[in-house]
């Protein structure tokens, strides 16, 4: 295997390991995975720089009691990867503290052995809006009306 491909595969494995047990404690390993000038994009936020990514993740995890990712498909390219995943998390103010499952996909770009760009795709309705009392019922009702 070509050296560049070995390095990229190692980066992918670090990313997978990081998200398999996503917690406040795991944030310490961010500098080993993400470039200092990383750009991170998801349906909620756009973040530039490692310090801002750390702050964003820390704020996101503040009230989450459990969060894991299970990866069902990993496709690596010359300069990055696509990861198909399912996130399961618990938040005391959402769905009565029960587990919430959200499918998603991450597109990663690598540079110098680290993630330089990441974009996550997932359904915000399934993640948040459907799991908040009152709003959740409205969102689910609208979705049901849209599906024939």
Tab-separated table of N, CA and C in Angstrom:
chain	number	residue	atom	x	y	z
A	1	UNK	N	0.846	-1.177	0.000
A	1	UNK	CA	0.000	0.000	0.000
A	1	UNK	C	0.889	1.238	0.000
A	2	UNK	N	0.543	2.211	-0.799
A	2	UNK	CA	1.289	3.455	-0.906
A	2	UNK	C	1.288	4.190	0.439
A	3	UNK	N	2.401	4.847	0.778
A	3	UNK	CA	2.557	5.511	2.075
A	3	UNK	C	1.442	6.519	2.351
A	4	UNK	N	1.062	7.326	1.342
A	4	UNK	CA	0.001	8.314	1.531
A	4	UNK	C	-1.305	7.623	1.900
A	5	UNK	N	-1.600	6.502	1.255
A	5	UNK	CA	-2.836	5.772	1.545
A	5	UNK	C	-2.811	5.191	2.953
A	6	UNK	N	-1.647	4.761	3.410
A	6	UNK	CA	-1.519	4.231	4.770
A	6	UNK	C	-1.808	5.338	5.780
A	7	UNK	N	-1.237	6.513	5.543
A	7	UNK	CA	-1.453	7.648	6.446
A	7	UNK	C	-2.930	8.035	6.468
A	8	UNK	N	-3.557	8.111	5.287
A	8	UNK	CA	-4.977	8.475	5.218
A	8	UNK	C	-5.846	7.434	5.914
A	9	UNK	N	-5.490	6.164	5.749
A	9	UNK	CA	-6.244	5.104	6.428
A	9	UNK	C	-6.111	5.256	7.952
A	10	UNK	N	-4.917	5.603	8.418
A	10	UNK	CA	-4.709	5.814	9.854
A	10	UNK	C	-5.543	6.994	10.365
A	11	UNK	N	-5.643	8.057	9.569
A	11	UNK	CA	-6.462	9.206	9.962
A	11	UNK	C	-7.920	8.773	10.075
A	12	UNK	N	-8.391	8.022	9.089
A	12	UNK	CA	-9.774	7.536	9.119
A	12	UNK	C	-10.021	6.708	10.371
A	13	UNK	N	-9.095	5.842	10.714
A	13	UNK	CA	-9.257	5.003	11.901
A	13	UNK	C	-9.275	5.841	13.182
A	14	UNK	N	-8.477	6.909	13.226
A	14	UNK	CA	-8.499	7.809	14.390
A	14	UNK	C	-9.858	8.496	14.516
A	15	UNK	N	-10.399	8.942	13.381
A	15	UNK	CA	-11.711	9.601	13.390
A	15	UNK	C	-12.779	8.637	13.890
A	16	UNK	N	-12.787	7.435	13.342
A	16	UNK	CA	-13.771	6.423	13.747
A	16	UNK	C	-13.652	6.145	15.245
A	17	UNK	N	-12.449	5.955	15.735
A	17	UNK	CA	-12.236	5.697	17.159
A	17	UNK	C	-12.710	6.847	18.036
A	18	UNK	N	-12.469	8.069	17.583
A	18	UNK	CA	-12.880	9.257	18.325
A	18	UNK	C	-14.395	9.304	18.496
A	19	UNK	N	-15.119	9.058	17.416
A	19	UNK	CA	-16.581	9.183	17.467
A	19	UNK	C	-17.287	7.952	18.034
A	20	UNK	N	-16.620	6.818	18.074
A	20	UNK	CA	-17.275	5.628	18.627
A	20	UNK	C	-17.648	5.817	20.091
A	21	UNK	N	-16.896	6.635	20.796
A	21	UNK	CA	-17.226	6.966	22.186
A	21	UNK	C	-17.038	8.467	22.363
A	22	UNK	N	-17.943	9.234	21.787
A	22	UNK	CA	-17.862	10.691	21.775
A	22	UNK	C	-18.259	11.227	23.145
A	23	UNK	N	-17.309	11.876	23.831
A	23	UNK	CA	-17.567	12.373	25.184
A	23	UNK	C	-16.683	13.585	25.462
A	24	UNK	N	-16.931	14.235	26.576
A	24	UNK	CA	-16.091	15.365	26.977
A	24	UNK	C	-14.634	14.916	27.112
A	25	UNK	N	-14.425	13.731	27.650
A	25	UNK	CA	-13.061	13.221	27.845
A	25	UNK	C	-12.345	13.000	26.515
A	26	UNK	N	-13.077	12.586	25.496
A	26	UNK	CA	-12.447	12.294	24.203
A	26	UNK	C	-11.983	13.556	23.478
A	27	UNK	N	-12.464	14.716	23.896
A	27	UNK	CA	-12.082	15.964	23.234
A	27	UNK	C	-10.585	16.250	23.345
A	28	UNK	N	-9.926	15.676	24.320
A	28	UNK	CA	-8.478	15.873	24.479
A	28	UNK	C	-7.697	15.353	23.276
A	29	UNK	N	-8.275	14.416	22.527
A	29	UNK	CA	-7.568	13.848	21.373
A	29	UNK	C	-7.803	14.625	20.077
A	30	UNK	N	-8.567	15.697	20.116
A	30	UNK	CA	-8.828	16.488	18.902
A	30	UNK	C	-7.552	16.921	18.170
A	31	UNK	N	-6.516	17.442	18.857
A	31	UNK	CA	-5.321	17.896	18.141
A	31	UNK	C	-4.589	16.788	17.375
A	32	UNK	N	-4.763	15.551	17.765
A	32	UNK	CA	-4.125	14.437	17.058
A	32	UNK	C	-4.891	14.053	15.793
A	33	UNK	N	-6.126	14.537	15.666
A	33	UNK	CA	-6.993	14.137	14.557
A	33	UNK	C	-7.255	15.281	13.588
A	34	UNK	N	-7.487	16.475	14.124
A	34	UNK	CA	-7.892	17.614	13.305
A	34	UNK	C	-6.766	18.632	13.153
A	35	UNK	N	-6.668	19.222	11.951
A	35	UNK	CA	-5.673	20.254	11.666
A	35	UNK	C	-6.002	21.533	12.438
A	36	UNK	N	-4.991	22.336	12.699
A	36	UNK	CA	-5.174	23.581	13.453
A	36	UNK	C	-6.187	24.507	12.777
A	37	UNK	N	-6.235	24.499	11.460
A	37	UNK	CA	-7.137	25.381	10.709
A	37	UNK	C	-8.335	24.617	10.144
A	38	UNK	N	-8.767	23.579	10.809
A	38	UNK	CA	-9.874	22.750	10.332
A	38	UNK	C	-11.141	23.580	10.124
A	39	UNK	N	-11.893	23.215	9.095
A	39	UNK	CA	-13.229	23.776	8.889
A	39	UNK	C	-14.214	22.637	9.104
A	40	UNK	N	-15.169	22.843	9.999
A	40	UNK	CA	-16.177	21.832	10.333
A	40	UNK	C	-17.553	22.428	10.048
A	41	UNK	N	-18.343	21.698	9.248
A	41	UNK	CA	-19.663	22.181	8.843
A	41	UNK	C	-20.692	21.109	9.170
A	42	UNK	N	-21.760	21.502	9.843
A	42	UNK	CA	-22.889	20.592	10.038
A	42	UNK	C	-24.172	21.413	9.931
A	43	UNK	N	-25.347	20.793	10.003
A	43	UNK	CA	-26.587	21.557	9.836
A	43	UNK	C	-26.807	22.653	10.884
A	44	UNK	N	-26.064	22.616	11.966
A	44	UNK	CA	-26.239	23.588	13.042
A	44	UNK	C	-25.259	24.748	12.945
A	45	UNK	N	-24.031	24.477	12.517
A	45	UNK	CA	-22.959	25.443	12.718
A	45	UNK	C	-21.840	25.259	11.695
A	46	UNK	N	-21.101	26.330	11.446
A	46	UNK	CA	-19.856	26.286	10.683
A	46	UNK	C	-18.766	26.773	11.625
A	47	UNK	N	-17.710	25.982	11.764
A	47	UNK	CA	-16.645	26.285	12.708
A	47	UNK	C	-15.304	26.310	11.983
A	48	UNK	N	-14.476	27.294	12.297
A	48	UNK	CA	-13.135	27.401	11.721
A	48	UNK	C	-12.112	27.355	12.849
A	49	UNK	N	-11.151	26.451	12.727
A	49	UNK	CA	-10.072	26.370	13.699
A	49	UNK	C	-10.314	25.335	14.783
A	50	UNK	N	-9.230	24.744	15.221
A	50	UNK	CA	-9.279	23.666	16.210
A	50	UNK	C	-9.861	24.120	17.550
A	51	UNK	N	-9.476	25.291	18.015
A	51	UNK	CA	-10.008	25.785	19.297
A	51	UNK	C	-11.519	25.981	19.234
A	52	UNK	N	-11.997	26.528	18.115
A	52	UNK	CA	-13.439	26.731	17.954
A	52	UNK	C	-14.179	25.401	17.840
A	53	UNK	N	-13.562	24.427	17.178
A	53	UNK	CA	-14.175	23.099	17.082
A	53	UNK	C	-14.282	22.474	18.472
A	54	UNK	N	-13.219	22.593	19.252
A	54	UNK	CA	-13.239	22.078	20.625
A	54	UNK	C	-14.366	22.731	21.425
A	55	UNK	N	-14.489	24.048	21.328
A	55	UNK	CA	-15.551	24.768	22.053
A	55	UNK	C	-16.933	24.331	21.590
A	56	UNK	N	-17.100	24.172	20.284
A	56	UNK	CA	-18.390	23.749	19.734
A	56	UNK	C	-18.776	22.365	20.251
A	57	UNK	N	-17.832	21.424	20.186
A	57	UNK	CA	-18.105	20.072	20.683
A	57	UNK	C	-18.377	20.088	22.192
A	58	UNK	N	-17.596	20.856	22.940
A	58	UNK	CA	-17.788	20.919	24.398
A	58	UNK	C	-19.171	21.474	24.732
A	59	UNK	N	-19.592	22.516	24.029
A	59	UNK	CA	-20.925	23.084	24.261
A	59	UNK	C	-22.018	22.095	23.874
A	60	UNK	N	-21.808	21.400	22.771
A	60	UNK	CA	-22.781	20.409	22.306
A	60	UNK	C	-22.933	19.278	23.314
A	61	UNK	N	-21.831	18.863	23.907
A	61	UNK	CA	-21.834	17.709	24.813
A	61	UNK	C	-22.198	18.074	26.256
A	62	UNK	N	-22.353	19.343	26.538
A	62	UNK	CA	-22.542	19.803	27.912
A	62	UNK	C	-23.635	19.049	28.671
A	63	UNK	N	-24.789	18.835	28.072
A	63	UNK	CA	-25.887	18.157	28.760
A	63	UNK	C	-26.173	16.761	28.225
A	64	UNK	N	-25.366	16.301	27.283
A	64	UNK	CA	-25.548	14.960	26.731
A	64	UNK	C	-24.977	13.948	27.717
A	65	UNK	N	-25.763	12.929	28.042
A	65	UNK	CA	-25.303	11.932	29.016
A	65	UNK	C	-24.664	10.719	28.358
A	66	UNK	N	-24.852	10.575	27.045
A	66	UNK	CA	-24.302	9.427	26.319
A	66	UNK	C	-24.295	9.771	24.835
A	67	UNK	N	-23.219	9.432	24.122
A	67	UNK	CA	-23.183	9.650	22.676
A	67	UNK	C	-22.184	8.688	22.044
A	68	UNK	N	-22.675	7.872	21.124
A	68	UNK	CA	-21.803	6.960	20.384
A	68	UNK	C	-22.176	6.992	18.911
A	69	UNK	N	-21.215	6.660	18.080
A	69	UNK	CA	-21.429	6.541	16.644
A	69	UNK	C	-21.081	5.114	16.233
A	70	UNK	N	-21.924	4.534	15.402
A	70	UNK	CA	-21.654	3.230	14.804
A	70	UNK	C	-21.510	3.457	13.306
A	71	UNK	N	-20.442	2.963	12.734
A	71	UNK	CA	-20.158	3.191	11.318
A	71	UNK	C	-20.532	1.962	10.503
A	72	UNK	N	-21.398	2.160	9.499
A	72	UNK	CA	-21.851	1.045	8.665
A	72	UNK	C	-21.125	0.991	7.331
A	73	UNK	N	-20.519	2.108	6.923
A	73	UNK	CA	-19.770	2.120	5.668
A	73	UNK	C	-18.682	3.178	5.746
A	74	UNK	N	-17.502	2.812	5.280
A	74	UNK	CA	-16.377	3.735	5.214
A	74	UNK	C	-15.792	3.621	3.818
A	75	UNK	N	-15.753	4.736	3.102
A	75	UNK	CA	-15.188	4.751	1.757
A	75	UNK	C	-14.073	5.782	1.734
A	76	UNK	N	-12.856	5.318	1.486
A	76	UNK	CA	-11.706	6.214	1.475
A	76	UNK	C	-11.337	6.577	0.043
A	77	UNK	N	-10.872	7.826	-0.136
A	77	UNK	CA	-10.427	8.301	-1.441
A	77	UNK	C	-8.971	8.741	-1.331
A	78	UNK	N	-8.476	9.389	-2.373
A	78	UNK	CA	-7.085	9.829	-2.367
A	78	UNK	C	-6.782	10.870	-1.290
A	79	UNK	N	-7.784	11.672	-0.939
A	79	UNK	CA	-7.512	12.754	0.010
A	79	UNK	C	-8.553	12.883	1.111
A	80	UNK	N	-9.265	11.791	1.401
A	80	UNK	CA	-10.271	11.871	2.449
A	80	UNK	C	-11.113	10.624	2.543
A	81	UNK	N	-12.324	10.799	3.066
A	81	UNK	CA	-13.203	9.642	3.256
A	81	UNK	C	-14.652	10.096	3.387
A	82	UNK	N	-15.550	9.136	3.144
A	82	UNK	CA	-16.969	9.285	3.442
A	82	UNK	C	-17.309	8.246	4.494
A	83	UNK	N	-17.980	8.668	5.547
A	83	UNK	CA	-18.357	7.774	6.632
A	83	UNK	C	-19.874	7.787	6.776
A	84	UNK	N	-20.487	6.618	6.704
A	84	UNK	CA	-21.925	6.492	6.935
A	84	UNK	C	-22.081	6.000	8.363
A	85	UNK	N	-22.890	6.693	9.154
A	85	UNK	CA	-22.956	6.393	10.579
A	85	UNK	C	-24.367	6.506	11.127
A	86	UNK	N	-24.486	6.001	12.345
A	86	UNK	CA	-25.689	6.205	13.137
A	86	UNK	C	-25.231	6.699	14.503
A	87	UNK	N	-25.728	7.858	14.886
A	87	UNK	CA	-25.404	8.421	16.191
A	87	UNK	C	-26.538	8.080	17.154
A	88	UNK	N	-26.178	7.626	18.339
A	88	UNK	CA	-27.155	7.385	19.397
A	88	UNK	C	-26.721	8.236	20.585
A	89	UNK	N	-27.651	9.087	21.048
A	89	UNK	CA	-27.317	9.945	22.182
A	89	UNK	C	-28.502	10.063	23.124
A	90	UNK	N	-28.199	10.505	24.344
A	90	UNK	CA	-29.226	10.756	25.354
A	90	UNK	C	-29.040	12.169	25.892
A	91	UNK	N	-30.156	12.869	26.003
A	91	UNK	CA	-30.163	14.220	26.555
A	91	UNK	C	-31.350	14.299	27.508
A	92	UNK	N	-31.145	14.756	28.731
A	92	UNK	CA	-32.224	14.731	29.726
A	92	UNK	C	-33.476	15.515	29.335
A	93	UNK	N	-33.352	16.503	28.460
A	93	UNK	CA	-34.504	17.326	28.089
A	93	UNK	C	-35.132	16.916	26.757
A	94	UNK	N	-34.651	15.829	26.189
A	94	UNK	CA	-35.181	15.376	24.906
A	94	UNK	C	-35.655	13.935	25.017
A	95	UNK	N	-36.871	13.684	24.574
A	95	UNK	CA	-37.459	12.344	24.553
A	95	UNK	C	-37.403	11.687	25.932
A	96	UNK	N	-37.568	12.489	26.960
A	96	UNK	CA	-37.577	11.967	28.320
A	96	UNK	C	-36.268	11.325	28.740
A	97	UNK	N	-35.162	11.745	28.132
A	97	UNK	CA	-33.859	11.192	28.471
A	97	UNK	C	-33.562	9.851	27.827
A	98	UNK	N	-34.480	9.370	26.973
A	98	UNK	CA	-34.271	8.089	26.284
A	98	UNK	C	-33.332	8.277	25.098
A	99	UNK	N	-32.781	7.171	24.623
A	99	UNK	CA	-31.847	7.202	23.499
A	99	UNK	C	-32.529	7.700	22.229
A	100	UNK	N	-31.822	8.549	21.506
A	100	UNK	CA	-32.266	9.085	20.221
A	100	UNK	C	-31.261	8.627	19.178
A	101	UNK	N	-31.755	8.087	18.087
A	101	UNK	CA	-30.904	7.566	17.021
A	101	UNK	C	-31.043	8.448	15.784
A	102	UNK	N	-29.907	8.867	15.235
A	102	UNK	CA	-29.899	9.740	14.064
A	102	UNK	C	-28.895	9.209	13.040
A	103	UNK	N	-29.358	8.871	11.823
A	103	UNK	CA	-28.423	8.457	10.782
A	103	UNK	C	-27.773	9.674	10.131
A	104	UNK	N	-26.556	9.497	9.636
A	104	UNK	CA	-25.881	10.600	8.972
A	104	UNK	C	-24.688	10.145	8.161
A	105	UNK	N	-24.073	11.121	7.500
A	105	UNK	CA	-22.896	10.884	6.666
A	105	UNK	C	-21.909	12.019	6.918
A	106	UNK	N	-20.629	11.680	6.993
A	106	UNK	CA	-19.576	12.688	7.106
A	106	UNK	C	-18.672	12.602	5.890
A	107	UNK	N	-18.370	13.757	5.322
A	107	UNK	CA	-17.374	13.843	4.264
A	107	UNK	C	-16.137	14.485	4.873
A	108	UNK	N	-14.994	13.826	4.735
A	108	UNK	CA	-13.748	14.306	5.327
A	108	UNK	C	-12.722	14.583	4.242
A	109	UNK	N	-11.931	15.629	4.428
A	109	UNK	CA	-10.778	15.894	3.566
A	109	UNK	C	-9.551	15.942	4.467
A	110	UNK	N	-8.475	15.321	3.989
A	110	UNK	CA	-7.249	15.222	4.772
A	110	UNK	C	-6.146	16.080	4.169
A	111	UNK	N	-5.289	16.567	5.055
A	111	UNK	CA	-4.096	17.287	4.635
A	111	UNK	C	-3.035	17.083	5.711
A	112	UNK	N	-1.864	16.674	5.298
A	112	UNK	CA	-0.739	16.469	6.216
A	112	UNK	C	-1.083	15.539	7.375
A	113	UNK	N	-1.829	14.477	7.080
A	113	UNK	CA	-2.121	13.457	8.083
A	113	UNK	C	-3.179	13.824	9.105
A	114	UNK	N	-3.980	14.859	8.814
A	114	UNK	CA	-5.056	15.260	9.731
A	114	UNK	C	-6.291	15.670	8.931
A	115	UNK	N	-7.419	15.733	9.611
A	115	UNK	CA	-8.649	16.185	8.975
A	115	UNK	C	-8.579	17.706	8.847
A	116	UNK	N	-8.667	18.195	7.610
A	116	UNK	CA	-8.622	19.640	7.373
A	116	UNK	C	-10.011	20.218	7.109
A	117	UNK	N	-10.958	19.343	6.738
A	117	UNK	CA	-12.321	19.784	6.437
A	117	UNK	C	-13.271	18.632	6.708
A	118	UNK	N	-14.391	18.932	7.329
A	118	UNK	CA	-15.408	17.908	7.584
A	118	UNK	C	-16.779	18.529	7.426
A	119	UNK	N	-17.627	17.814	6.699
A	119	UNK	CA	-19.030	18.229	6.582
A	119	UNK	C	-19.900	17.056	6.977
A	120	UNK	N	-20.790	17.294	7.941
A	120	UNK	CA	-21.726	16.271	8.401
A	120	UNK	C	-23.108	16.562	7.840
A	121	UNK	N	-23.756	15.502	7.359
A	121	UNK	CA	-25.112	15.592	6.832
A	121	UNK	C	-26.015	14.718	7.695
A	122	UNK	N	-27.072	15.308	8.241
A	122	UNK	CA	-28.062	14.547	8.999
A	122	UNK	C	-29.339	15.370	9.095
A	123	UNK	N	-30.414	14.722	9.499
A	123	UNK	CA	-31.732	15.338	9.586
A	123	UNK	C	-31.895	16.021	10.944
A	124	UNK	N	-31.895	17.356	10.936
A	124	UNK	CA	-32.065	18.101	12.192
A	124	UNK	C	-33.406	17.801	12.849
A	125	UNK	N	-34.437	17.564	12.036
A	125	UNK	CA	-35.748	17.227	12.593
A	125	UNK	C	-35.685	15.963	13.410
A	126	UNK	N	-35.036	14.925	12.852
A	126	UNK	CA	-34.913	13.649	13.557
A	126	UNK	C	-34.030	13.786	14.792
A	127	UNK	N	-33.064	14.684	14.725
A	127	UNK	CA	-32.133	14.826	15.842
A	127	UNK	C	-32.720	15.652	16.990
A	128	UNK	N	-33.326	16.767	16.648
A	128	UNK	CA	-33.748	17.688	17.703
A	128	UNK	C	-35.252	17.931	17.710
A	129	UNK	N	-35.760	18.491	16.636
A	129	UNK	CA	-37.138	18.993	16.638
A	129	UNK	C	-38.176	17.934	16.972
A	130	UNK	N	-38.002	16.712	16.476
A	130	UNK	CA	-38.975	15.652	16.741
A	130	UNK	C	-38.924	15.155	18.180
A	131	UNK	N	-37.903	15.527	18.912
A	131	UNK	CA	-37.705	15.009	20.264
A	131	UNK	C	-37.933	16.037	21.363
A	132	UNK	N	-38.496	17.172	20.996
A	132	UNK	CA	-38.840	18.205	21.972
A	132	UNK	C	-40.358	18.176	22.151
A	133	UNK	N	-40.830	18.140	23.401
A	133	UNK	CA	-42.283	18.117	23.618
A	133	UNK	C	-42.984	19.241	22.847
A	134	UNK	N	-44.160	19.004	22.403
A	134	UNK	CA	-45.031	19.890	21.628
A	134	UNK	C	-44.490	20.086	20.207
A	135	UNK	N	-43.294	20.644	20.065
A	135	UNK	CA	-42.713	20.858	18.741
A	135	UNK	C	-42.568	19.525	18.014
A	136	UNK	N	-42.141	18.496	18.728
A	136	UNK	CA	-41.951	17.178	18.131
A	136	UNK	C	-43.220	16.642	17.502
A	137	UNK	N	-44.335	16.800	18.181
A	137	UNK	CA	-45.613	16.322	17.645
A	137	UNK	C	-45.983	17.072	16.373
A	138	UNK	N	-45.731	18.366	16.348
A	138	UNK	CA	-46.031	19.175	15.164
A	138	UNK	C	-45.158	18.744	13.987
A	139	UNK	N	-43.859	18.586	14.208
A	139	UNK	CA	-42.935	18.185	13.146
A	139	UNK	C	-43.310	16.807	12.608
A	140	UNK	N	-43.588	15.861	13.487
A	140	UNK	CA	-43.975	14.518	13.047
A	140	UNK	C	-45.270	14.554	12.251
A	141	UNK	N	-46.215	15.375	12.655
A	141	UNK	CA	-47.484	15.507	11.943
A	141	UNK	C	-47.261	16.065	10.537
A	142	UNK	N	-46.419	17.065	10.429
A	142	UNK	CA	-46.105	17.646	9.118
A	142	UNK	C	-45.435	16.613	8.229
A	143	UNK	N	-44.475	15.871	8.756
A	143	UNK	CA	-43.792	14.832	7.977
A	143	UNK	C	-44.781	13.790	7.465
A	144	UNK	N	-45.709	13.372	8.313
A	144	UNK	CA	-46.692	12.366	7.917
A	144	UNK	C	-47.585	12.880	6.798
A	145	UNK	N	-47.903	14.149	6.800
A	145	UNK	CA	-48.734	14.732	5.742
A	145	UNK	C	-47.991	14.812	4.416
A	146	UNK	N	-46.677	14.930	4.472
A	146	UNK	CA	-45.874	15.031	3.255
A	146	UNK	C	-45.640	13.685	2.587
A	147	UNK	N	-45.743	12.621	3.355
A	147	UNK	CA	-45.508	11.276	2.819
A	147	UNK	C	-46.846	10.693	2.377
A	148	UNK	N	-46.967	10.361	1.069
A	148	UNK	CA	-48.249	9.824	0.574
A	148	UNK	C	-48.572	8.461	1.135
